[in-house]
């Protein structure tokens, strides 16, 4: 089983947490910073558009690697690409959820969908927190896993954290050490 | 969910999954908060009620997630009557170990009363003897806020207030809860 990435969306439809376990894009060693930015930059985090222009070598290396896939897009657009991914994913699961409810009744919920390359798992709590996980296609239902993440990690480390705000605008309060560590361990334990 | 099933769920969660805290500690802590608010607002009890409701609201916003996690709730209540049963038999049971009675429904099914036979906040409590507290202060008003906050997070806008309190010399402690509306899903912003 391979987990590719994980997203949390709040009831205001904002992506408040995202994490990717994808291997760094295969670029030249000089652009290792590029790969790091692609995998760790969160929506709402510092956007690279505001950064000073990159050294020429890095940009060209990244641009050259750009042909191997959009994951390795040049740094300037890396965070907005991740941002866009999250938006696209939310749009998809939200429409799918609404369609499923229309066809199957208000209580119906979709669990996952699969493409040739990945499987997307979806879990929504009654408080309209949406958890999304992308895995390889052979993975069985992750609904329980997402539920466990909600119960054991989200509620314990984010909701019950007095320093974390109730509304996580821009992901505020979600990226705390215990939550990150717990999630990392939990996912590693599955793989 | 049938009410007996809700009772069993409440009982089980209370027994197996809840961390317990000394009841007297709760009584004294809550009492101290109310007493301090009365002092801070110069015995303006209307304002104290408001502050308690606000504190409860902020508690409710977070407490709902703990409720959903502990009770393993995977789906929404199908109607407001079911919501009322779940509040009384699961919510109050697991957090306060009491089960208020749900009663006095209006015919449209949007308004009900919770009758508290016991109130763990009110042990040893006497309201200030200044001739006003008896008429103005709702000692357990924090509970109204908790319900309002918690239900708002599961897309129900409600209004809750106490209508009688044994501390004031009434026969029962009764809270009235009214469903104002179901809140619609928020839609993602349009792409530009």
Short mmCIF file of C-alpha atoms in Angstrom, two decimals:
data_model
loop_
_atom_site.label_atom_id
_atom_site.label_comp_id
_atom_site.label_asym_id
_atom_site.label_seq_id
_atom_site.Cartn_x
_atom_site.Cartn_y
_atom_site.Cartn_z
CA UNK A 1 0.00 0.00 0.00
CA UNK A 2 1.26 3.44 -0.86
CA UNK A 3 -0.19 6.70 0.38
CA UNK A 4 0.42 9.59 -2.00
CA UNK A 5 -1.13 12.55 -0.28
CA UNK A 6 -3.64 13.69 2.31
CA UNK A 7 -5.87 16.75 2.54
CA UNK A 8 -8.25 18.23 5.09
CA UNK A 9 -10.97 20.70 4.09
CA UNK A 10 -13.02 22.62 6.63
CA UNK A 11 -16.72 23.46 6.48
CA UNK A 12 -15.88 26.73 4.76
CA UNK A 13 -14.50 24.64 1.87
CA UNK A 14 -10.97 25.83 2.54
CA UNK A 15 -8.02 23.44 2.41
CA UNK A 16 -6.59 23.71 5.92
CA UNK A 17 -4.05 20.93 5.73
CA UNK A 18 -2.25 19.08 3.01
CA UNK A 19 0.61 16.69 3.03
CA UNK A 20 2.32 14.77 0.29
CA UNK A 21 4.41 11.64 0.54
CA UNK A 22 5.32 11.70 -3.10
CA UNK A 23 9.03 11.25 -3.71
CA UNK A 24 10.78 14.49 -4.60
CA UNK A 25 10.60 15.16 -8.30
CA UNK A 26 13.54 13.66 -10.19
CA UNK A 27 15.47 16.85 -10.87
CA UNK A 28 19.13 17.72 -10.91
CA UNK A 29 20.72 17.97 -7.47
CA UNK A 30 21.11 21.72 -7.81
CA UNK A 31 17.32 22.09 -7.68
CA UNK A 32 16.69 20.02 -4.57
CA UNK A 33 15.14 23.11 -3.03
CA UNK A 34 12.60 23.04 -5.82
CA UNK A 35 11.48 19.55 -4.94
CA UNK A 36 11.25 20.39 -1.27
CA UNK A 37 9.03 23.33 -2.03
CA UNK A 38 6.74 21.19 -4.13
CA UNK A 39 6.14 18.65 -1.42
CA UNK A 40 5.98 20.75 1.69
CA UNK A 41 4.41 24.04 0.76
CA UNK A 42 0.95 24.32 2.19
CA UNK A 43 -1.85 26.37 0.72
CA UNK A 44 -2.00 29.58 2.64
CA UNK A 45 1.64 29.25 3.52
CA UNK A 46 4.18 31.68 2.17
CA UNK A 47 3.73 31.77 -1.57
CA UNK A 48 6.87 31.56 -3.58
CA UNK A 49 5.64 34.38 -5.79
CA UNK A 50 6.79 36.75 -3.09
CA UNK A 51 10.25 35.22 -2.93
CA UNK A 52 13.19 36.93 -4.59
CA UNK A 53 14.01 35.58 -8.04
CA UNK A 54 15.81 32.25 -7.94
CA UNK A 55 19.36 31.71 -9.13
CA UNK A 56 19.31 31.01 -12.83
CA UNK A 57 20.72 27.48 -12.57
CA UNK A 58 17.92 26.32 -10.29
CA UNK A 59 15.23 27.70 -12.50
CA UNK A 60 16.60 26.15 -15.64
CA UNK A 61 17.10 22.79 -13.98
CA UNK A 62 13.55 22.79 -12.75
CA UNK A 63 12.24 23.97 -16.09
CA UNK A 64 14.17 21.24 -17.86
CA UNK A 65 12.68 18.64 -15.54
CA UNK A 66 9.28 20.14 -16.16
CA UNK A 67 8.87 17.92 -19.17
CA UNK A 68 8.72 14.83 -16.98
CA UNK A 69 5.48 15.90 -15.37
CA UNK A 70 3.69 18.84 -13.84
CA UNK A 71 4.70 17.84 -10.30
CA UNK A 72 8.12 19.24 -11.07
CA UNK A 73 6.89 22.57 -12.34
CA UNK A 74 9.21 25.53 -11.80
CA UNK A 75 9.33 26.80 -8.24
CA UNK A 76 7.59 30.04 -8.98
CA UNK A 77 4.36 28.19 -9.54
CA UNK A 78 4.97 25.24 -7.21
CA UNK A 79 2.86 26.48 -4.32
CA UNK A 80 0.09 27.70 -6.56
CA UNK A 81 0.16 24.31 -8.29
CA UNK A 82 -0.31 22.57 -4.94
CA UNK A 83 -2.96 25.13 -4.14
CA UNK A 84 -4.70 24.39 -7.41
CA UNK A 85 -4.52 20.64 -6.80
CA UNK A 86 -6.30 21.11 -3.50
CA UNK A 87 -8.96 23.28 -5.12
CA UNK A 88 -9.51 20.79 -7.90
CA UNK A 89 -9.76 17.92 -5.43
CA UNK A 90 -12.26 19.76 -3.34
CA UNK A 91 -14.33 20.67 -6.35
CA UNK A 92 -14.37 17.06 -7.45
CA UNK A 93 -15.29 15.48 -4.12
CA UNK A 94 -17.86 18.17 -3.40
CA UNK A 95 -19.65 17.66 -6.70
CA UNK A 96 -19.41 13.90 -6.39
CA UNK A 97 -20.81 14.01 -2.86
CA UNK A 98 -23.72 16.17 -3.95
CA UNK A 99 -24.46 13.92 -6.89
CA UNK A 100 -24.32 10.81 -4.69
CA UNK A 101 -26.74 12.38 -2.25
CA UNK A 102 -29.08 13.32 -5.02
CA UNK A 103 -29.16 9.78 -6.38
CA UNK A 104 -28.90 7.76 -3.20
CA UNK A 105 -30.66 9.91 -0.62
CA UNK A 106 -29.41 12.36 2.00
CA UNK A 107 -27.67 9.67 4.04
CA UNK A 108 -25.65 8.32 1.17
CA UNK A 109 -21.97 9.11 0.97
CA UNK A 110 -19.30 8.16 -1.49
CA UNK A 111 -16.32 6.29 -0.13
CA UNK A 112 -13.72 6.35 -2.88
CA UNK A 113 -13.14 6.58 -6.60
CA UNK A 114 -10.41 5.04 -8.65
CA UNK A 115 -8.55 5.96 -11.78
CA UNK A 116 -5.87 4.06 -13.64
CA UNK A 117 -3.22 5.74 -11.50
CA UNK A 118 -4.61 6.41 -8.07
CA UNK A 119 -7.51 5.89 -5.69
CA UNK A 120 -9.11 8.77 -3.82
CA UNK A 121 -10.68 8.06 -0.42
CA UNK A 122 -13.17 10.43 1.12
CA UNK A 123 -14.61 10.78 4.60
CA UNK A 124 -16.86 13.56 5.83
CA UNK A 125 -17.78 14.13 9.47
CA UNK A 126 -21.14 15.40 10.66
CA UNK A 127 -19.42 18.69 11.43
CA UNK A 128 -18.54 18.96 7.72
CA UNK A 129 -14.85 18.34 8.04
CA UNK A 130 -13.71 16.57 4.89
CA UNK A 131 -10.74 14.24 4.83
CA UNK A 132 -9.28 13.12 1.54
CA UNK A 133 -6.50 10.64 0.91
CA UNK A 134 -4.86 9.60 -2.35
CA UNK A 135 -3.34 6.13 -2.48
CA UNK A 136 -2.32 3.57 -5.06
CA UNK A 137 -5.10 1.66 -6.78
CA UNK A 138 -4.67 -1.64 -4.92
CA UNK A 139 -5.46 -0.15 -1.51
CA UNK A 140 -8.65 -1.32 0.20
CA UNK A 141 -11.12 1.06 1.78
CA UNK A 142 -9.43 3.74 3.88
CA UNK A 143 -12.67 5.06 5.33
CA UNK A 144 -11.80 3.62 8.71
CA UNK A 145 -8.32 5.05 8.57
CA UNK A 146 -9.69 8.51 7.82
CA UNK A 147 -12.18 8.11 10.66
CA UNK A 148 -9.35 7.17 13.01
CA UNK A 149 -7.35 10.20 11.90
CA UNK A 150 -10.34 12.35 12.79
CA UNK A 151 -10.95 10.72 16.19
CA UNK A 152 -7.41 10.14 17.39
CA UNK A 153 -5.48 12.96 15.78
CA UNK A 154 -7.77 15.78 14.73
CA UNK A 155 -9.97 15.84 17.81
CA UNK A 156 -7.17 15.13 20.28
CA UNK A 157 -4.46 17.39 18.92
CA UNK A 158 -6.24 20.15 17.03
CA UNK A 159 -9.72 20.56 18.52
CA UNK A 160 -8.62 20.00 22.10
CA UNK A 161 -5.56 22.17 21.74
CA UNK A 162 -6.42 25.37 23.58
CA UNK A 163 -3.89 27.34 21.56
CA UNK A 164 -5.47 26.33 18.29
CA UNK A 165 -8.31 28.57 17.04
CA UNK A 166 -11.79 27.20 16.38
CA UNK A 167 -11.68 28.31 12.75
CA UNK A 168 -8.51 27.28 11.00
CA UNK A 169 -8.26 30.07 8.50
CA UNK A 170 -5.26 29.46 6.26
CA UNK A 171 -4.57 26.28 8.20
CA UNK A 172 -3.94 28.11 11.48
CA UNK A 173 -3.39 25.75 14.39
CA UNK A 174 -3.53 22.57 12.36
CA UNK A 175 0.17 22.14 11.73
CA UNK A 176 1.18 21.56 15.29
CA UNK A 177 3.90 19.15 16.24
CA UNK A 178 1.75 16.48 17.85
CA UNK A 179 -0.67 16.34 14.94
CA UNK A 180 2.09 16.19 12.33
CA UNK A 181 4.00 13.57 14.29
CA UNK A 182 0.92 11.48 14.97
CA UNK A 183 -0.13 11.59 11.33
CA UNK A 184 3.33 10.70 10.10
CA UNK A 185 3.55 7.73 12.48
CA UNK A 186 0.03 6.57 11.69
CA UNK A 187 0.58 6.64 7.94
CA UNK A 188 4.04 5.05 8.19
CA UNK A 189 2.46 2.31 10.29
CA UNK A 190 0.04 1.55 7.48
CA UNK A 191 2.63 1.33 4.77
CA UNK B 1 -32.39 6.01 16.33
CA UNK B 2 -34.81 4.63 18.90
CA UNK B 3 -34.51 6.28 22.29
CA UNK B 4 -33.64 3.00 24.05
CA UNK B 5 -30.80 2.49 21.61
CA UNK B 6 -29.60 6.04 22.23
CA UNK B 7 -29.69 5.36 25.98
CA UNK B 8 -27.59 2.25 25.57
CA UNK B 9 -25.08 4.12 23.42
CA UNK B 10 -24.85 6.92 25.98
CA UNK B 11 -24.39 4.44 28.80
CA UNK B 12 -21.70 2.52 26.97
CA UNK B 13 -19.70 5.56 25.91
CA UNK B 14 -19.94 7.01 29.42
CA UNK B 15 -18.64 3.77 30.94
CA UNK B 16 -15.90 2.92 28.51
CA UNK B 17 -14.58 5.97 26.73
CA UNK B 18 -14.95 9.01 28.95
CA UNK B 19 -12.27 10.36 31.24
CA UNK B 20 -13.94 11.18 34.54
CA UNK B 21 -13.34 14.13 36.80
CA UNK B 22 -14.44 14.66 40.38
CA UNK B 23 -17.99 16.05 40.39
CA UNK B 24 -17.37 18.41 43.30
CA UNK B 25 -14.44 19.90 41.44
CA UNK B 26 -16.81 20.72 38.59
CA UNK B 27 -19.41 22.22 40.94
CA UNK B 28 -16.86 24.40 42.66
CA UNK B 29 -15.09 25.45 39.47
CA UNK B 30 -18.31 26.40 37.73
CA UNK B 31 -19.57 28.13 40.86
CA UNK B 32 -16.39 30.16 41.03
CA UNK B 33 -16.78 31.23 37.40
CA UNK B 34 -20.34 32.41 37.93
CA UNK B 35 -19.46 34.16 41.19
CA UNK B 36 -16.53 35.91 39.52
CA UNK B 37 -18.70 37.02 36.61
CA UNK B 38 -21.26 38.43 39.05
CA UNK B 39 -18.44 40.37 40.70
CA UNK B 40 -16.89 41.52 37.43
CA UNK B 41 -20.18 42.81 36.06
CA UNK B 42 -21.31 44.37 39.33
CA UNK B 43 -24.24 41.99 39.71
CA UNK B 44 -25.59 42.89 36.29
CA UNK B 45 -27.19 39.45 35.97
CA UNK B 46 -28.47 39.99 32.44
CA UNK B 47 -24.88 40.56 31.36
CA UNK B 48 -23.72 37.52 33.37
CA UNK B 49 -26.28 35.37 31.53
CA UNK B 50 -24.92 36.69 28.26
CA UNK B 51 -21.32 35.97 29.19
CA UNK B 52 -22.17 32.44 30.33
CA UNK B 53 -23.98 31.82 27.06
CA UNK B 54 -20.97 33.10 25.13
CA UNK B 55 -18.57 30.90 27.07
CA UNK B 56 -20.82 27.94 26.46
CA UNK B 57 -21.03 28.75 22.76
CA UNK B 58 -17.25 28.64 22.44
CA UNK B 59 -17.18 25.37 24.35
CA UNK B 60 -19.89 23.93 22.12
CA UNK B 61 -18.01 24.74 18.93
CA UNK B 62 -15.24 22.39 20.04
CA UNK B 63 -17.22 19.95 22.13
CA UNK B 64 -19.23 18.75 19.13
CA UNK B 65 -16.15 17.17 17.58
CA UNK B 66 -15.41 15.34 20.81
CA UNK B 67 -19.03 14.20 20.90
CA UNK B 68 -18.89 12.92 17.32
CA UNK B 69 -15.60 11.14 17.98
CA UNK B 70 -16.61 9.55 21.27
CA UNK B 71 -20.08 8.50 20.17
CA UNK B 72 -18.74 7.28 16.82
CA UNK B 73 -21.49 9.14 15.03
CA UNK B 74 -21.18 8.53 11.32
CA UNK B 75 -24.40 10.04 10.05
CA UNK B 76 -26.67 12.94 10.74
CA UNK B 77 -29.91 12.73 12.69
CA UNK B 78 -32.80 12.35 10.29
CA UNK B 79 -34.99 14.88 12.09
CA UNK B 80 -35.01 17.31 14.99
CA UNK B 81 -36.76 14.85 17.29
CA UNK B 82 -33.89 12.42 16.88
CA UNK B 83 -31.48 15.27 17.53
CA UNK B 84 -33.26 16.02 20.81
CA UNK B 85 -33.04 12.39 21.92
CA UNK B 86 -29.36 12.25 21.07
CA UNK B 87 -28.66 15.47 22.97
CA UNK B 88 -30.44 14.21 26.07
CA UNK B 89 -29.49 10.55 26.08
CA UNK B 90 -26.01 10.65 24.57
CA UNK B 91 -24.66 14.21 24.83
CA UNK B 92 -25.68 15.05 28.38
CA UNK B 93 -25.06 11.47 29.45
CA UNK B 94 -21.46 11.24 28.30
CA UNK B 95 -20.36 14.70 29.37
CA UNK B 96 -22.35 15.23 32.56
CA UNK B 97 -23.75 11.77 33.38
CA UNK B 98 -27.32 13.07 33.45
CA UNK B 99 -30.24 12.37 31.15
CA UNK B 100 -32.66 15.28 30.99
CA UNK B 101 -36.21 14.47 29.88
CA UNK B 102 -37.25 15.62 26.42
CA UNK B 103 -40.82 16.86 26.47
CA UNK B 104 -43.32 19.61 25.57
CA UNK B 105 -42.90 19.35 21.83
CA UNK B 106 -44.69 21.89 19.72
CA UNK B 107 -46.80 20.33 16.98
CA UNK B 108 -44.41 21.45 14.21
CA UNK B 109 -41.60 19.50 15.87
CA UNK B 110 -39.31 22.50 16.08
CA UNK B 111 -39.38 23.31 19.77
CA UNK B 112 -38.91 21.14 22.82
CA UNK B 113 -38.06 21.34 26.50
CA UNK B 114 -35.32 19.63 28.43
CA UNK B 115 -36.31 18.99 32.04
CA UNK B 116 -33.31 18.56 34.31
CA UNK B 117 -34.17 16.33 37.27
CA UNK B 118 -30.65 16.77 38.50
CA UNK B 119 -28.18 19.46 37.67
CA UNK B 120 -24.57 18.66 38.50
CA UNK B 121 -23.67 22.36 38.35
CA UNK B 122 -26.19 23.37 40.99
CA UNK B 123 -25.22 21.27 44.02
CA UNK B 124 -24.61 23.38 47.15
CA UNK B 125 -25.65 26.51 45.22
CA UNK B 126 -27.68 29.38 46.60
CA UNK B 127 -28.34 32.42 44.46
CA UNK B 128 -27.30 35.79 45.92
CA UNK B 129 -29.94 37.12 48.28
CA UNK B 130 -30.24 40.61 46.80
CA UNK B 131 -33.80 40.32 45.56
CA UNK B 132 -32.73 40.46 41.90
CA UNK B 133 -30.69 37.31 41.27
CA UNK B 134 -33.79 35.19 41.87
CA UNK B 135 -35.50 36.91 38.95
CA UNK B 136 -32.62 37.64 36.62
CA UNK B 137 -29.76 35.16 36.88
CA UNK B 138 -29.94 31.86 35.00
CA UNK B 139 -27.24 30.05 36.91
CA UNK B 140 -26.67 27.21 34.41
CA UNK B 141 -26.93 29.42 31.33
CA UNK B 142 -23.63 28.08 30.02
CA UNK B 143 -25.54 24.96 28.91
CA UNK B 144 -27.69 27.00 26.52
CA UNK B 145 -24.56 28.31 24.85
CA UNK B 146 -23.04 24.84 24.60
CA UNK B 147 -26.11 23.54 22.77
CA UNK B 148 -26.19 26.54 20.47
CA UNK B 149 -22.51 26.22 19.57
CA UNK B 150 -22.51 22.47 19.17
CA UNK B 151 -25.62 22.36 17.00
CA UNK B 152 -24.37 25.20 14.83
CA UNK B 153 -21.37 23.06 13.87
CA UNK B 154 -23.70 20.33 12.65
CA UNK B 155 -25.68 22.85 10.64
CA UNK B 156 -28.56 23.59 12.95
CA UNK B 157 -29.20 27.10 14.10
CA UNK B 158 -31.04 26.94 17.41
CA UNK B 159 -32.09 29.25 20.18
CA UNK B 160 -31.95 27.96 23.75
CA UNK B 161 -32.94 29.55 27.04
CA UNK B 162 -33.98 28.51 30.52
CA UNK B 163 -37.59 29.06 31.49
CA UNK B 164 -37.43 27.79 35.06
CA UNK B 165 -34.81 26.79 37.60
CA UNK B 166 -35.15 25.06 40.97
CA UNK B 167 -32.53 27.49 42.26
CA UNK B 168 -35.09 30.25 41.77
CA UNK B 169 -37.67 28.28 43.67
CA UNK B 170 -39.43 26.80 40.62
CA UNK B 171 -40.58 23.17 40.72
CA UNK B 172 -38.38 22.10 37.82
CA UNK B 173 -35.34 23.18 35.86
CA UNK B 174 -36.45 23.55 32.26
CA UNK B 175 -34.62 24.64 29.13
CA UNK B 176 -36.49 25.51 25.97
CA UNK B 177 -34.76 24.74 22.66
CA UNK B 178 -36.03 26.07 19.33
CA UNK B 179 -34.81 25.09 15.90
CA UNK B 180 -34.55 28.21 13.79
CA UNK B 181 -33.27 26.68 10.57
CA UNK B 182 -30.95 24.14 9.05
CA UNK B 183 -27.81 25.85 7.77
CA UNK B 184 -26.96 25.15 4.12
CA UNK B 185 -23.62 23.74 3.02
CA UNK B 186 -21.09 26.37 2.19
CA UNK B 187 -20.13 26.36 -1.47
CA UNK B 188 -16.61 26.75 -2.76
CA UNK B 189 -15.87 30.19 -4.15
CA UNK B 190 -16.42 30.62 -7.87
CA UNK B 191 -13.32 30.41 -10.03
CA UNK B 192 -12.40 33.63 -11.69
#
